[in-house]
Amino acid sequence: YTIVLTAVICSLLQALIYPLFYLSHLHWTRLNQSLAYCPLSICVFVAERLGRVRVRVAGDEDKCDRLCSATLSDHQLVTMNHTGEIDWLVGFSLVDRSLMLGSMRAVAKDVTKFIPGFGWSFYFTGWIFVKRVSSKDLDHIAREAKRLSQSPAQFALAILPEGTRFTPEKHQLSIAVAT
């Protein structure tokens, strides 16, 4: 209950500070990122400490060091397969390593924004919500990508393209849409 209550309280506070967006975008962004960080960091803590989730970054030593010590002026793109029910939590842990969890955005199903607390927080943080209708979503994603590219604030963008109900047929469809 603690995680859900924290998410609800933080998302309500995000709603209260929204008018600050029009007065000082920088101050609003900093406050908003701090509020978004709170419930997500609790999820990461529970997964890593109680669930014993371990995230290992492998690769060239200099690139791994750079990822885990990214400066707050770097943008990040996190792409991973999403074939399980809670594998998004591993993405949260990875993004938390580079101090970008509060500023993380993701492409998510439209219904996600209606989840009390977390969904509301995702909405105020600027996540990209899609209805999974490619004719509408492609234009929407292009507009949102342009908006994000013009934002002076740093962020991590998570894309989990496969989805939890992965089948060979859906894979072929996603290849067709992507090309």
Short mmCIF file of C-alpha atoms in Angstrom, two decimals, residues 5-175:
data_model
loop_
_atom_site.label_atom_id
_atom_site.label_comp_id
_atom_site.label_asym_id
_atom_site.label_seq_id
_atom_site.Cartn_x
_atom_site.Cartn_y
_atom_site.Cartn_z
CA LEU A 5 -0.21 5.76 -1.62
CA THR A 6 3.11 7.43 -2.42
CA ALA A 7 2.27 7.38 -6.13
CA VAL A 8 -1.17 8.91 -5.52
CA ILE A 9 0.19 11.65 -3.26
CA CYS A 10 3.04 12.49 -5.65
CA SER A 11 0.75 12.58 -8.68
CA LEU A 12 -1.67 14.89 -6.84
CA LEU A 13 1.26 17.16 -5.99
CA GLN A 14 2.28 17.06 -9.66
CA ALA A 15 -1.21 18.25 -10.56
CA LEU A 16 -0.96 21.07 -8.00
CA ILE A 17 2.37 22.35 -9.34
CA TYR A 18 1.30 22.19 -13.00
CA PRO A 19 0.56 25.97 -13.18
CA LEU A 20 4.27 26.51 -12.43
CA PHE A 21 4.94 25.07 -15.92
CA TYR A 22 3.75 28.36 -17.42
CA LEU A 23 5.76 30.53 -14.99
CA SER A 24 9.10 28.72 -14.92
CA HIS A 25 9.53 25.60 -17.02
CA LEU A 26 12.90 24.86 -15.43
CA HIS A 27 11.60 24.98 -11.84
CA TRP A 28 8.51 22.98 -12.78
CA THR A 29 10.68 20.34 -14.47
CA ARG A 30 12.93 19.95 -11.42
CA LEU A 31 10.00 19.65 -9.02
CA ASN A 32 8.10 17.33 -11.34
CA GLN A 33 11.10 15.04 -11.76
CA SER A 34 11.57 14.83 -7.99
CA LEU A 35 7.92 13.94 -7.49
CA ALA A 36 8.01 11.35 -10.28
CA TYR A 37 11.15 9.81 -8.77
CA CYS A 38 9.62 9.03 -5.37
CA PRO A 39 7.23 6.16 -6.20
CA LEU A 40 9.50 4.75 -8.94
CA SER A 41 12.48 4.63 -6.60
CA ILE A 42 10.41 2.70 -4.05
CA CYS A 43 9.59 0.15 -6.78
CA VAL A 44 13.29 -0.18 -7.61
CA PHE A 45 14.18 -0.52 -3.93
CA VAL A 46 11.60 -3.25 -3.34
CA ALA A 47 12.65 -5.15 -6.47
CA GLU A 48 16.36 -4.98 -5.71
CA ARG A 49 16.31 -5.45 -1.94
CA LEU A 50 13.31 -7.70 -1.36
CA GLY A 51 12.96 -9.32 -4.78
CA ARG A 52 16.71 -9.72 -5.22
CA VAL A 53 16.61 -8.33 -8.78
CA ARG A 54 20.13 -7.69 -9.99
CA VAL A 55 21.00 -5.53 -12.97
CA ARG A 56 24.38 -6.12 -14.56
CA VAL A 57 25.65 -3.86 -17.29
CA ALA A 58 28.02 -5.69 -19.63
CA GLY A 59 30.15 -4.40 -22.45
CA ASP A 60 33.18 -2.22 -22.97
CA GLU A 61 34.35 -0.95 -19.60
CA ASP A 62 34.44 2.72 -20.66
CA LYS A 63 30.90 2.55 -22.11
CA CYS A 64 29.54 0.82 -19.00
CA ASP A 65 31.22 3.41 -16.78
CA ARG A 66 29.74 6.20 -18.91
CA LEU A 67 26.23 4.72 -18.69
CA CYS A 68 26.33 4.35 -14.93
CA SER A 69 27.77 7.82 -14.40
CA ALA A 70 25.93 9.74 -17.11
CA THR A 71 25.80 13.43 -16.53
CA LEU A 72 22.43 15.03 -16.17
CA SER A 73 22.91 16.79 -19.49
CA ASP A 74 22.82 13.53 -21.45
CA HIS A 75 19.67 12.16 -23.04
CA GLN A 76 19.25 8.41 -22.97
CA LEU A 77 17.34 5.90 -25.08
CA VAL A 78 16.53 2.61 -23.38
CA THR A 79 15.23 -0.13 -25.64
CA MET A 80 14.41 -3.59 -24.34
CA ASN A 81 12.10 -6.46 -25.12
CA HIS A 82 8.99 -6.53 -22.98
CA THR A 83 7.91 -10.15 -22.90
CA GLY A 84 7.03 -10.57 -19.22
CA GLU A 85 4.68 -8.91 -16.79
CA ILE A 86 7.24 -7.05 -14.69
CA ASP A 87 10.34 -6.80 -16.86
CA TRP A 88 9.77 -3.02 -17.07
CA LEU A 89 11.09 -2.98 -13.52
CA VAL A 90 14.52 -4.00 -14.80
CA GLY A 91 14.39 -0.96 -17.09
CA PHE A 92 13.57 1.25 -14.09
CA SER A 93 16.61 -0.19 -12.26
CA LEU A 94 18.85 0.44 -15.25
CA VAL A 95 17.67 4.03 -15.68
CA ASP A 96 18.04 4.62 -11.93
CA ARG A 97 21.75 3.73 -12.24
CA SER A 98 22.29 6.82 -14.37
CA LEU A 99 20.26 9.15 -12.13
CA MET A 100 17.53 9.61 -14.74
CA LEU A 101 14.61 7.75 -13.13
CA GLY A 102 12.66 10.91 -12.28
CA SER A 103 12.99 12.26 -15.80
CA MET A 104 12.25 8.97 -17.54
CA ARG A 105 9.56 8.87 -20.19
CA ALA A 106 8.30 5.83 -22.01
CA VAL A 107 6.01 4.81 -24.81
CA ALA A 108 3.09 3.02 -23.14
CA LYS A 109 -0.45 1.84 -23.84
CA ASP A 110 -3.02 4.62 -23.53
CA VAL A 111 -4.90 2.89 -20.70
CA THR A 112 -1.76 3.12 -18.53
CA LYS A 113 -2.44 6.80 -17.78
CA PHE A 114 -5.64 5.84 -15.96
CA ILE A 115 -3.86 3.74 -13.31
CA PRO A 116 -4.35 5.64 -10.03
CA GLY A 117 -1.13 7.24 -8.89
CA PHE A 118 1.41 5.78 -11.28
CA GLY A 119 -0.54 6.45 -14.48
CA TRP A 120 -1.33 9.97 -13.41
CA SER A 121 2.34 10.57 -12.62
CA PHE A 122 3.34 9.17 -16.02
CA TYR A 123 0.89 11.59 -17.64
CA PHE A 124 2.35 14.62 -15.83
CA THR A 125 5.89 13.47 -16.57
CA GLY A 126 5.21 13.45 -20.31
CA TRP A 127 5.06 9.80 -21.23
CA ILE A 128 3.93 9.02 -24.77
CA PHE A 129 0.65 7.10 -24.73
CA VAL A 130 -0.40 5.09 -27.76
CA LYS A 131 -3.70 3.45 -28.63
CA ARG A 132 -1.93 0.72 -30.64
CA VAL A 133 -3.58 1.75 -33.90
CA SER A 134 -0.63 2.37 -36.19
CA SER A 135 -2.43 4.82 -38.48
CA LYS A 136 -3.06 7.17 -35.52
CA ASP A 137 -0.07 6.34 -33.36
CA LEU A 138 2.66 7.02 -35.92
CA ASP A 139 1.65 10.69 -36.28
CA HIS A 140 1.21 11.02 -32.52
CA ILE A 141 4.63 9.52 -31.82
CA ALA A 142 6.23 11.82 -34.41
CA ARG A 143 4.65 14.89 -32.75
CA GLU A 144 5.72 13.76 -29.28
CA ALA A 145 9.26 12.98 -30.48
CA LYS A 146 9.50 16.49 -31.91
CA ARG A 147 8.23 17.95 -28.61
CA LEU A 148 10.80 15.94 -26.66
CA SER A 149 13.62 16.91 -29.02
CA GLN A 150 12.85 20.59 -28.40
CA SER A 151 12.80 20.20 -24.62
CA PRO A 152 15.84 21.70 -22.88
CA ALA A 153 15.45 19.24 -20.00
CA GLN A 154 17.38 15.98 -20.08
CA PHE A 155 15.42 12.73 -20.07
CA ALA A 156 15.61 9.01 -20.62
CA LEU A 157 13.16 7.58 -23.15
CA ALA A 158 12.23 3.92 -22.70
CA ILE A 159 10.80 1.96 -25.59
CA LEU A 160 9.64 -1.61 -25.06
CA PRO A 161 8.50 -2.55 -28.57
CA GLU A 162 7.64 -6.23 -28.29
CA GLY A 163 4.82 -6.17 -25.75
CA THR A 164 3.78 -8.87 -23.31
CA ARG A 165 1.78 -10.95 -25.76
CA PHE A 166 4.54 -11.54 -28.28
CA THR A 167 3.72 -13.91 -31.13
CA PRO A 168 5.45 -14.51 -34.48
CA GLU A 169 2.44 -12.96 -36.26
CA LYS A 170 2.60 -9.79 -34.18
CA HIS A 171 6.35 -9.67 -34.75
CA GLN A 172 5.84 -9.71 -38.53
CA LEU A 173 3.20 -6.98 -38.20
CA SER A 174 5.55 -4.79 -36.15
CA ILE A 175 8.29 -5.25 -38.78
#
